[in-house]
DNA sequence: TAGGCCATCTGGTCCT
DNA sequence: AGGACCAGATGGCCTA
């Protein structure tokens, strides 16, 4: 199976990793082949990535630092000119083709080029927005966020997010069933089925062994206060 | 060096 | 007509 990403004490969202553990994490990390472990090659800083390339003469687009996608979105907003400068090859191809989407027909070459640059700039902006959204998604996914750790790829981010959502839904459902079970007022003389026990196999009774002076359901062990969901607590004056 | 990932350009298509 | 969205192509950077 996929190894759990190394925990980063500084960054994981509260309780996120604990939830991963309690649920085994397999579902969460069950990424499609090729995007799992390799996608989590933590520890290596990804440098200059990408940038420049493309249609041409990437030099003008070389952000050069880390976390390109995020940075590039913004500093390239000058784009019109950048796009033109960078578009050596693309521009050449464009000029060779001598055509531009029906609308360019009948326009002067200079106008065509201007329109093409405008379209390029819009597309760049759109992709930057998309990357910003992906960054936002990464920021809420529990994995090792750290400057010294390579960030998740786009595909890994999407797959991880999907599995995380599924895992959260499952956890929520289990908690609901557990609350319903407790509200029945029954004592847990037998271990909860694994599917009802999000606290791990060893925790037959998640509230600890010692009887608490309060509610017989020991729900106070959760919060230290009477639970509004517990009928025993509600019965008390 | 091959493969993965990425940014950009580009033309097509659809929508307003 | 113009903008948004999409997918293909291209080339750069990085890691194994």
PDB file of C-alpha atoms (C1' of nucleotides) in Angstrom:
ATOM      1  CA  UNK A   1       0.000   0.000   0.000  1.00  0.00           C
ATOM      2  CA  UNK A   2       0.918   3.626  -0.110  1.00  0.00           C
ATOM      3  CA  UNK A   3       3.114   4.854   2.695  1.00  0.00           C
ATOM      4  CA  UNK A   4       1.754   7.584   4.838  1.00  0.00           C
ATOM      5  CA  UNK A   5       3.361  10.877   4.108  1.00  0.00           C
ATOM      6  CA  UNK A   6       5.773  11.893   6.799  1.00  0.00           C
ATOM      7  CA  UNK A   7       4.029  14.049   9.273  1.00  0.00           C
ATOM      8  CA  UNK A   8       4.979  17.659   9.508  1.00  0.00           C
ATOM      9  CA  UNK A   9       4.302  18.914  13.005  1.00  0.00           C
ATOM     10  CA  UNK A  10       4.168  22.441  11.890  1.00  0.00           C
ATOM     11  CA  UNK A  11       1.509  22.291   9.299  1.00  0.00           C
ATOM     12  CA  UNK A  12      -1.028  19.499   9.378  1.00  0.00           C
ATOM     13  CA  UNK A  13      -4.540  20.673   9.937  1.00  0.00           C
ATOM     14  CA  UNK A  14      -5.854  19.896  13.403  1.00  0.00           C
ATOM     15  CA  UNK A  15      -6.816  16.314  13.785  1.00  0.00           C
ATOM     16  CA  UNK A  16      -6.393  15.567  10.176  1.00  0.00           C
ATOM     17  CA  UNK A  17      -3.589  13.107  10.517  1.00  0.00           C
ATOM     18  CA  UNK A  18      -5.198  11.534  13.523  1.00  0.00           C
ATOM     19  CA  UNK A  19      -8.227  10.917  11.424  1.00  0.00           C
ATOM     20  CA  UNK A  20      -6.086   9.396   8.783  1.00  0.00           C
ATOM     21  CA  UNK A  21      -4.635   7.032  11.293  1.00  0.00           C
ATOM     22  CA  UNK A  22      -7.913   6.110  12.831  1.00  0.00           C
ATOM     23  CA  UNK A  23      -9.321   5.244   9.487  1.00  0.00           C
ATOM     24  CA  UNK A  24      -6.309   3.470   8.259  1.00  0.00           C
ATOM     25  CA  UNK A  25      -5.564   6.011   5.627  1.00  0.00           C
ATOM     26  CA  UNK A  26      -5.675   3.500   2.817  1.00  0.00           C
ATOM     27  CA  UNK A  27      -8.727   4.963   1.264  1.00  0.00           C
ATOM     28  CA  UNK A  28      -7.363   8.418   1.611  1.00  0.00           C
ATOM     29  CA  UNK A  29      -4.086   7.581   0.030  1.00  0.00           C
ATOM     30  CA  UNK A  30      -5.373   5.161  -2.503  1.00  0.00           C
ATOM     31  CA  UNK A  31      -4.343   7.204  -5.442  1.00  0.00           C
ATOM     32  CA  UNK A  32      -4.418   5.929  -8.934  1.00  0.00           C
ATOM     33  CA  UNK A  33      -1.357   3.989 -10.003  1.00  0.00           C
ATOM     34  CA  UNK A  34       1.425   6.297 -10.853  1.00  0.00           C
ATOM     35  CA  UNK A  35       0.178   9.118  -8.728  1.00  0.00           C
ATOM     36  CA  UNK A  36       0.539   7.547  -5.338  1.00  0.00           C
ATOM     37  CA  UNK A  37       3.902   7.048  -3.720  1.00  0.00           C
ATOM     38  CA  UNK A  38       5.786   8.677  -6.513  1.00  0.00           C
ATOM     39  CA  UNK A  39       3.637  11.709  -6.162  1.00  0.00           C
ATOM     40  CA  UNK A  40       4.697  11.902  -2.547  1.00  0.00           C
ATOM     41  CA  UNK A  41       8.395  12.105  -3.087  1.00  0.00           C
ATOM     42  CA  UNK A  42       8.732  14.285  -0.082  1.00  0.00           C
ATOM     43  CA  UNK A  43      11.950  15.809   0.938  1.00  0.00           C
ATOM     44  CA  UNK A  44      13.072  17.116  -2.372  1.00  0.00           C
ATOM     45  CA  UNK A  45      12.701  20.705  -3.211  1.00  0.00           C
ATOM     46  CA  UNK A  46      11.328  21.240  -6.607  1.00  0.00           C
ATOM     47  CA  UNK A  47      13.135  23.975  -8.313  1.00  0.00           C
ATOM     48  CA  UNK A  48      12.415  26.115 -11.211  1.00  0.00           C
ATOM     49  CA  UNK A  49       9.765  23.857 -12.573  1.00  0.00           C
ATOM     50  CA  UNK A  50       8.213  24.598 -15.800  1.00  0.00           C
ATOM     51  CA  UNK A  51       7.992  28.125 -16.682  1.00  0.00           C
ATOM     52  CA  UNK A  52       9.463  29.341 -19.718  1.00  0.00           C
ATOM     53  CA  UNK A  53       8.677  26.580 -21.978  1.00  0.00           C
ATOM     54  CA  UNK A  54       6.034  26.606 -24.335  1.00  0.00           C
ATOM     55  CA  UNK A  55       5.387  28.094 -27.503  1.00  0.00           C
ATOM     56  CA  UNK A  56       8.510  29.740 -27.292  1.00  0.00           C
ATOM     57  CA  UNK A  57      11.421  31.349 -25.918  1.00  0.00           C
ATOM     58  CA  UNK A  58      10.703  30.589 -22.394  1.00  0.00           C
ATOM     59  CA  UNK A  59      13.433  32.828 -21.229  1.00  0.00           C
ATOM     60  CA  UNK A  60      11.097  35.663 -20.612  1.00  0.00           C
ATOM     61  CA  UNK A  61       8.853  33.476 -18.581  1.00  0.00           C
ATOM     62  CA  UNK A  62      11.471  31.976 -16.364  1.00  0.00           C
ATOM     63  CA  UNK A  63      10.309  32.743 -12.908  1.00  0.00           C
ATOM     64  CA  UNK A  64      13.312  30.826 -11.778  1.00  0.00           C
ATOM     65  CA  UNK A  65      12.395  30.382  -8.139  1.00  0.00           C
ATOM     66  CA  UNK A  66      10.366  27.833  -6.301  1.00  0.00           C
ATOM     67  CA  UNK A  67       6.703  27.122  -6.457  1.00  0.00           C
ATOM     68  CA  UNK A  68       6.458  28.415  -9.879  1.00  0.00           C
ATOM     69  CA  UNK A  69       2.825  28.030 -10.486  1.00  0.00           C
ATOM     70  CA  UNK A  70       1.929  30.252  -7.619  1.00  0.00           C
ATOM     71  CA  UNK A  71       4.489  32.868  -8.273  1.00  0.00           C
ATOM     72  CA  UNK A  72       4.103  33.004 -11.965  1.00  0.00           C
ATOM     73  CA  UNK A  73       0.535  33.932 -11.425  1.00  0.00           C
ATOM     74  CA  UNK A  74       0.870  37.537 -10.918  1.00  0.00           C
ATOM     75  CA  UNK A  75       4.248  38.580 -11.901  1.00  0.00           C
ATOM     76  CA  UNK A  76       3.377  37.763 -15.433  1.00  0.00           C
ATOM     77  CA  UNK A  77       0.479  40.030 -15.516  1.00  0.00           C
ATOM     78  CA  UNK A  78       2.315  42.344 -17.692  1.00  0.00           C
ATOM     79  CA  UNK A  79       1.895  39.702 -20.188  1.00  0.00           C
ATOM     80  CA  UNK A  80       0.938  41.399 -23.318  1.00  0.00           C
ATOM     81  CA  UNK A  81       4.505  42.277 -24.048  1.00  0.00           C
ATOM     82  CA  UNK A  82       5.861  39.219 -22.352  1.00  0.00           C
ATOM     83  CA  UNK A  83       3.622  37.078 -24.417  1.00  0.00           C
ATOM     84  CA  UNK A  84       4.880  38.708 -27.502  1.00  0.00           C
ATOM     85  CA  UNK A  85       8.487  38.417 -26.548  1.00  0.00           C
ATOM     86  CA  UNK A  86       8.035  34.862 -25.441  1.00  0.00           C
ATOM     87  CA  UNK A  87       6.082  33.954 -28.457  1.00  0.00           C
ATOM     88  CA  UNK A  88       9.005  33.729 -30.800  1.00  0.00           C
ATOM     89  CA  UNK A  89       8.252  30.275 -32.017  1.00  0.00           C
ATOM     90  CA  UNK A  90       4.588  30.443 -31.427  1.00  0.00           C
ATOM     91  CA  UNK A  91       4.431  33.767 -33.062  1.00  0.00           C
ATOM     92  CA  UNK A  92       6.389  32.534 -35.999  1.00  0.00           C
ATOM     93  CA  UNK A  93       4.094  29.602 -36.392  1.00  0.00           C
ATOM     94  CA  UNK A  94       1.214  31.928 -36.068  1.00  0.00           C
ATOM     95  CA  UNK A  95       2.555  34.170 -38.744  1.00  0.00           C
ATOM     96  CA  UNK A  96       3.268  31.219 -40.959  1.00  0.00           C
ATOM     97  CA  UNK A  97      -0.238  29.996 -40.561  1.00  0.00           C
ATOM     98  CA  UNK A  98      -1.322  33.475 -41.386  1.00  0.00           C
ATOM     99  CA  UNK A  99      -4.655  32.748 -39.875  1.00  0.00           C
ATOM    100  CA  UNK A 100      -6.370  33.354 -36.627  1.00  0.00           C
ATOM    101  CA  UNK A 101      -9.732  32.017 -35.696  1.00  0.00           C
ATOM    102  CA  UNK A 102     -12.301  33.177 -38.150  1.00  0.00           C
ATOM    103  CA  UNK A 103     -12.535  36.528 -36.478  1.00  0.00           C
ATOM    104  CA  UNK A 104      -9.071  37.524 -37.551  1.00  0.00           C
ATOM    105  CA  UNK A 105      -9.958  37.290 -41.155  1.00  0.00           C
ATOM    106  CA  UNK A 106      -9.761  40.591 -42.818  1.00  0.00           C
ATOM    107  CA  UNK A 107      -7.677  42.103 -40.047  1.00  0.00           C
ATOM    108  CA  UNK A 108      -4.285  43.574 -40.539  1.00  0.00           C
ATOM    109  CA  UNK A 109      -1.370  41.472 -39.370  1.00  0.00           C
ATOM    110  CA  UNK A 110      -0.659  43.926 -36.616  1.00  0.00           C
ATOM    111  CA  UNK A 111      -4.214  43.706 -35.374  1.00  0.00           C
ATOM    112  CA  UNK A 112      -4.100  39.931 -35.629  1.00  0.00           C
ATOM    113  CA  UNK A 113      -0.997  39.836 -33.544  1.00  0.00           C
ATOM    114  CA  UNK A 114      -2.467  42.181 -31.021  1.00  0.00           C
ATOM    115  CA  UNK A 115      -5.559  40.036 -30.762  1.00  0.00           C
ATOM    116  CA  UNK A 116      -3.472  36.900 -30.458  1.00  0.00           C
ATOM    117  CA  UNK A 117      -1.479  38.436 -27.629  1.00  0.00           C
ATOM    118  CA  UNK A 118      -4.646  39.457 -25.890  1.00  0.00           C
ATOM    119  CA  UNK A 119      -5.988  35.939 -26.149  1.00  0.00           C
ATOM    120  CA  UNK A 120      -2.722  34.536 -24.881  1.00  0.00           C
ATOM    121  CA  UNK A 121      -2.788  36.863 -21.894  1.00  0.00           C
ATOM    122  CA  UNK A 122      -6.321  35.851 -21.029  1.00  0.00           C
ATOM    123  CA  UNK A 123      -5.456  32.205 -21.254  1.00  0.00           C
ATOM    124  CA  UNK A 124      -2.420  32.763 -19.058  1.00  0.00           C
ATOM    125  CA  UNK A 125      -4.544  34.546 -16.502  1.00  0.00           C
ATOM    126  CA  UNK A 126      -7.086  31.788 -16.591  1.00  0.00           C
ATOM    127  CA  UNK A 127      -4.444  29.166 -15.949  1.00  0.00           C
ATOM    128  CA  UNK A 128      -3.000  31.244 -13.126  1.00  0.00           C
ATOM    129  CA  UNK A 129      -6.417  31.404 -11.530  1.00  0.00           C
ATOM    130  CA  UNK A 130      -6.707  27.680 -11.898  1.00  0.00           C
ATOM    131  CA  UNK A 131      -3.324  27.237 -10.238  1.00  0.00           C
ATOM    132  CA  UNK A 132      -4.330  29.569  -7.425  1.00  0.00           C
ATOM    133  CA  UNK A 133      -7.378  27.437  -6.840  1.00  0.00           C
ATOM    134  CA  UNK A 134      -5.215  24.346  -6.770  1.00  0.00           C
ATOM    135  CA  UNK A 135      -2.936  26.001  -4.249  1.00  0.00           C
ATOM    136  CA  UNK A 136      -5.965  26.732  -2.133  1.00  0.00           C
ATOM    137  CA  UNK A 137      -6.948  23.124  -2.357  1.00  0.00           C
ATOM    138  CA  UNK A 138      -3.457  21.989  -1.375  1.00  0.00           C
ATOM    139  CA  UNK A 139      -3.574  24.247   1.644  1.00  0.00           C
ATOM    140  CA  UNK A 140      -6.525  22.399   3.113  1.00  0.00           C
ATOM    141  CA  UNK A 141      -5.412  18.887   2.299  1.00  0.00           C
ATOM    142  CA  UNK A 142      -3.573  17.222   5.149  1.00  0.00           C
ATOM    143  CA  UNK A 143      -0.157  16.392   3.868  1.00  0.00           C
ATOM    144  CA  UNK A 144       3.295  17.626   4.656  1.00  0.00           C
ATOM    145  CA  UNK A 145       3.203  21.316   3.851  1.00  0.00           C
ATOM    146  CA  UNK A 146       6.652  22.724   4.113  1.00  0.00           C
ATOM    147  CA  UNK A 147       8.979  24.910   2.108  1.00  0.00           C
ATOM    148  CA  UNK A 148      11.449  22.071   2.025  1.00  0.00           C
ATOM    149  CA  UNK A 149       8.901  19.667   0.660  1.00  0.00           C
ATOM    150  CA  UNK A 150       7.870  19.444  -2.896  1.00  0.00           C
ATOM    151  CA  UNK A 151       4.282  20.380  -3.320  1.00  0.00           C
ATOM    152  CA  UNK A 152       1.730  17.984  -4.659  1.00  0.00           C
ATOM    153  CA  UNK A 153       1.356  17.764  -8.366  1.00  0.00           C
ATOM    154  CA  UNK A 154      -1.910  18.868  -9.867  1.00  0.00           C
ATOM    155  CA  UNK A 155      -3.190  15.390 -10.490  1.00  0.00           C
ATOM    156  CA  UNK A 156      -2.098  14.202  -7.062  1.00  0.00           C
ATOM    157  CA  UNK A 157      -3.826  17.171  -5.480  1.00  0.00           C
ATOM    158  CA  UNK A 158      -7.100  16.361  -7.172  1.00  0.00           C
ATOM    159  CA  UNK A 159      -6.942  12.666  -6.395  1.00  0.00           C
ATOM    160  CA  UNK A 160      -5.938  13.320  -2.817  1.00  0.00           C
ATOM    161  CA  UNK A 161      -8.730  15.830  -2.385  1.00  0.00           C
ATOM    162  CA  UNK A 162     -11.255  13.417  -3.751  1.00  0.00           C
ATOM    163  CA  UNK A 163     -10.152  10.642  -1.436  1.00  0.00           C
ATOM    164  CA  UNK A 164     -10.011  13.033   1.493  1.00  0.00           C
ATOM    165  CA  UNK A 165     -13.596  14.051   0.890  1.00  0.00           C
ATOM    166  CA  UNK A 166     -14.668  10.429   0.719  1.00  0.00           C
ATOM    167  CA  UNK A 167     -12.782   9.691   3.893  1.00  0.00           C
ATOM    168  CA  UNK A 168     -14.369  12.606   5.726  1.00  0.00           C
ATOM    169  CA  UNK A 169     -17.799  11.511   4.634  1.00  0.00           C
ATOM    170  CA  UNK A 170     -17.097   8.058   5.931  1.00  0.00           C
ATOM    171  CA  UNK A 171     -15.800   9.385   9.225  1.00  0.00           C
ATOM    172  CA  UNK A 172     -18.851  11.571   9.623  1.00  0.00           C
ATOM    173  CA  UNK A 173     -21.151   8.664   9.008  1.00  0.00           C
ATOM    174  CA  UNK A 174     -19.322   6.534  11.549  1.00  0.00           C
ATOM    175  CA  UNK A 175     -19.508   9.267  14.140  1.00  0.00           C
ATOM    176  CA  UNK A 176     -23.211   9.642  13.572  1.00  0.00           C
ATOM    177  CA  UNK A 177     -23.726   5.963  14.064  1.00  0.00           C
ATOM    178  CA  UNK A 178     -21.636   6.046  17.186  1.00  0.00           C
ATOM    179  CA  UNK A 179     -23.634   8.925  18.632  1.00  0.00           C
ATOM    180  CA  UNK A 180     -26.848   7.130  17.813  1.00  0.00           C
ATOM    181  CA  UNK A 181     -25.502   4.060  19.502  1.00  0.00           C
ATOM    182  CA  UNK A 182     -24.609   5.978  22.629  1.00  0.00           C
ATOM    183  CA  UNK A 183     -27.953   7.683  22.691  1.00  0.00           C
ATOM    184  CA  UNK A 184     -29.632   4.348  22.926  1.00  0.00           C
ATOM    185  CA  UNK A 185     -28.455   4.239  26.517  1.00  0.00           C
ATOM    186  CA  UNK A 186     -26.918   0.846  26.171  1.00  0.00           C
ATOM    187  CA  UNK A 187     -23.750  -0.198  27.876  1.00  0.00           C
ATOM    188  CA  UNK A 188     -21.025  -1.406  25.630  1.00  0.00           C
ATOM    189  CA  UNK A 189     -20.596  -4.883  26.963  1.00  0.00           C
ATOM    190  CA  UNK A 190     -19.170  -6.005  23.689  1.00  0.00           C
ATOM    191  CA  UNK A 191     -16.620  -4.294  21.525  1.00  0.00           C
ATOM    192  CA  UNK A 192     -17.952  -2.054  18.872  1.00  0.00           C
ATOM    193  CA  UNK A 193     -17.731  -3.425  15.392  1.00  0.00           C
ATOM    194  CA  UNK A 194     -14.774  -2.030  13.544  1.00  0.00           C
ATOM    195  CA  UNK A 195     -17.079  -0.043  11.364  1.00  0.00           C
ATOM    196  CA  UNK A 196     -18.483   1.645  14.440  1.00  0.00           C
ATOM    197  CA  UNK A 197     -15.192   2.274  16.091  1.00  0.00           C
ATOM    198  CA  UNK A 198     -13.300   5.141  14.569  1.00  0.00           C
ATOM    199  CA  UNK A 199     -10.882   5.211  17.466  1.00  0.00           C
ATOM    200  CA  UNK A 200      -9.001   2.116  16.496  1.00  0.00           C
ATOM    201  CA  UNK A 201      -9.198  -1.559  17.178  1.00  0.00           C
ATOM    202  CA  UNK A 202      -7.534  -1.355  20.554  1.00  0.00           C
ATOM    203  CA  UNK A 203      -9.988   1.155  21.883  1.00  0.00           C
ATOM    204  CA  UNK A 204     -12.893  -1.080  22.685  1.00  0.00           C
ATOM    205  CA  UNK A 205     -14.284   1.718  24.764  1.00  0.00           C
ATOM    206  CA  UNK A 206     -13.079   5.040  23.542  1.00  0.00           C
ATOM    207  CA  UNK A 207     -13.701   6.860  26.776  1.00  0.00           C
ATOM    208  CA  UNK A 208     -11.138   5.068  28.870  1.00  0.00           C
ATOM    209  CA  UNK A 209     -11.555   2.353  31.444  1.00  0.00           C
ATOM    210  CA  UNK A 210     -12.174   4.305  34.589  1.00  0.00           C
ATOM    211  CA  UNK A 211     -15.728   5.134  35.420  1.00  0.00           C
ATOM    212  CA  UNK A 212     -16.372   8.826  35.558  1.00  0.00           C
ATOM    213  CA  UNK A 213     -18.458  10.316  38.297  1.00  0.00           C
ATOM    214  CA  UNK A 214     -20.810  11.921  35.837  1.00  0.00           C
ATOM    215  CA  UNK A 215     -22.814  10.354  33.112  1.00  0.00           C
ATOM    216  CA  UNK A 216     -22.992   6.568  33.040  1.00  0.00           C
ATOM    217  CA  UNK A 217     -22.437   6.765  29.369  1.00  0.00           C
ATOM    218  CA  UNK A 218     -19.157   8.499  30.142  1.00  0.00           C
ATOM    219  CA  UNK A 219     -19.867  10.993  27.446  1.00  0.00           C
ATOM    220  CA  UNK A 220     -18.265  13.664  29.577  1.00  0.00           C
ATOM    221  CA  UNK A 221     -14.963  12.118  28.803  1.00  0.00           C
ATOM    222  CA  UNK A 222     -15.317  13.587  25.369  1.00  0.00           C
ATOM    223  CA  UNK A 223     -15.663  17.203  26.274  1.00  0.00           C
ATOM    224  CA  UNK A 224     -15.527  17.333  30.015  1.00  0.00           C
ATOM    225  CA  UNK A 225     -19.056  18.611  30.052  1.00  0.00           C
ATOM    226  CA  UNK A 226     -22.464  17.111  29.834  1.00  0.00           C
ATOM    227  CA  UNK A 227     -23.495  16.267  26.329  1.00  0.00           C
ATOM    228  CA  UNK A 228     -26.631  17.685  24.913  1.00  0.00           C
ATOM    229  CA  UNK A 229     -26.918  14.544  22.850  1.00  0.00           C
ATOM    230  CA  UNK A 230     -26.868  12.218  25.842  1.00  0.00           C
ATOM    231  CA  UNK A 231     -30.202  11.427  27.408  1.00  0.00           C
ATOM    232  CA  UNK A 232     -28.526  10.652  30.714  1.00  0.00           C
ATOM    233  CA  UNK A 233     -27.013  14.076  30.816  1.00  0.00           C
ATOM    234  CA  UNK A 234     -30.258  15.645  29.803  1.00  0.00           C
ATOM    235  CA  UNK A 235     -32.132  13.759  32.489  1.00  0.00           C
ATOM    236  CA  UNK A 236     -29.923  15.225  35.170  1.00  0.00           C
ATOM    237  CA  UNK A 237     -31.234  18.348  36.815  1.00  0.00           C
TER     238      UNK A 237
ATOM    239  C1'  DT B   1      19.056  10.002 -20.173  1.00  0.00           C
ATOM    240  C1'  DA B   2      14.133   8.997 -19.745  1.00  0.00           C
ATOM    241  C1'  DG B   3      10.095  10.233 -17.636  1.00  0.00           C
ATOM    242  C1'  DG B   4       7.218  13.375 -14.938  1.00  0.00           C
ATOM    243  C1'  DC B   5       5.490  17.824 -14.323  1.00  0.00           C
ATOM    244  C1'  DC B   6       4.755  22.275 -15.692  1.00  0.00           C
ATOM    245  C1'  DA B   7       3.842  26.905 -18.293  1.00  0.00           C
ATOM    246  C1'  DT B   8       2.745  28.765 -22.396  1.00  0.00           C
ATOM    247  C1'  DC B   9       0.992  29.184 -27.072  1.00  0.00           C
ATOM    248  C1'  DT B  10      -2.446  27.957 -30.216  1.00  0.00           C
ATOM    249  C1'  DG B  11      -6.718  26.901 -32.683  1.00  0.00           C
ATOM    250  C1'  DG B  12     -11.280  25.009 -32.152  1.00  0.00           C
ATOM    251  C1'  DT B  13     -15.770  25.094 -29.982  1.00  0.00           C
ATOM    252  C1'  DC B  14     -19.418  26.869 -27.276  1.00  0.00           C
ATOM    253  C1'  DC B  15     -21.794  30.524 -24.891  1.00  0.00           C
ATOM    254  C1'  DT B  16     -23.360  35.298 -23.997  1.00  0.00           C
TER     255       DT B  16
ATOM    256  C1'  DA C   1     -17.761  39.729 -31.679  1.00  0.00           C
ATOM    257  C1'  DG C   2     -15.582  38.616 -27.658  1.00  0.00           C
ATOM    258  C1'  DG C   3     -14.679  35.688 -23.811  1.00  0.00           C
ATOM    259  C1'  DA C   4     -14.335  31.134 -21.530  1.00  0.00           C
ATOM    260  C1'  DC C   5     -13.041  26.570 -21.863  1.00  0.00           C
ATOM    261  C1'  DC C   6     -10.551  22.847 -23.771  1.00  0.00           C
ATOM    262  C1'  DA C   7      -6.995  19.852 -25.707  1.00  0.00           C
ATOM    263  C1'  DG C   8      -2.767  19.338 -28.437  1.00  0.00           C
ATOM    264  C1'  DA C   9       1.922  20.785 -29.129  1.00  0.00           C
ATOM    265  C1'  DT C  10       6.234  22.422 -27.523  1.00  0.00           C
ATOM    266  C1'  DG C  11      10.093  23.043 -24.713  1.00  0.00           C
ATOM    267  C1'  DG C  12      12.294  23.736 -20.005  1.00  0.00           C
ATOM    268  C1'  DC C  13      13.416  21.990 -15.379  1.00  0.00           C
ATOM    269  C1'  DC C  14      13.971  18.321 -12.114  1.00  0.00           C
ATOM    270  C1'  DT C  15      14.489  13.641 -10.305  1.00  0.00           C
ATOM    271  C1'  DA C  16      15.495   8.746 -10.453  1.00  0.00           C
TER     272       DA C  16
END
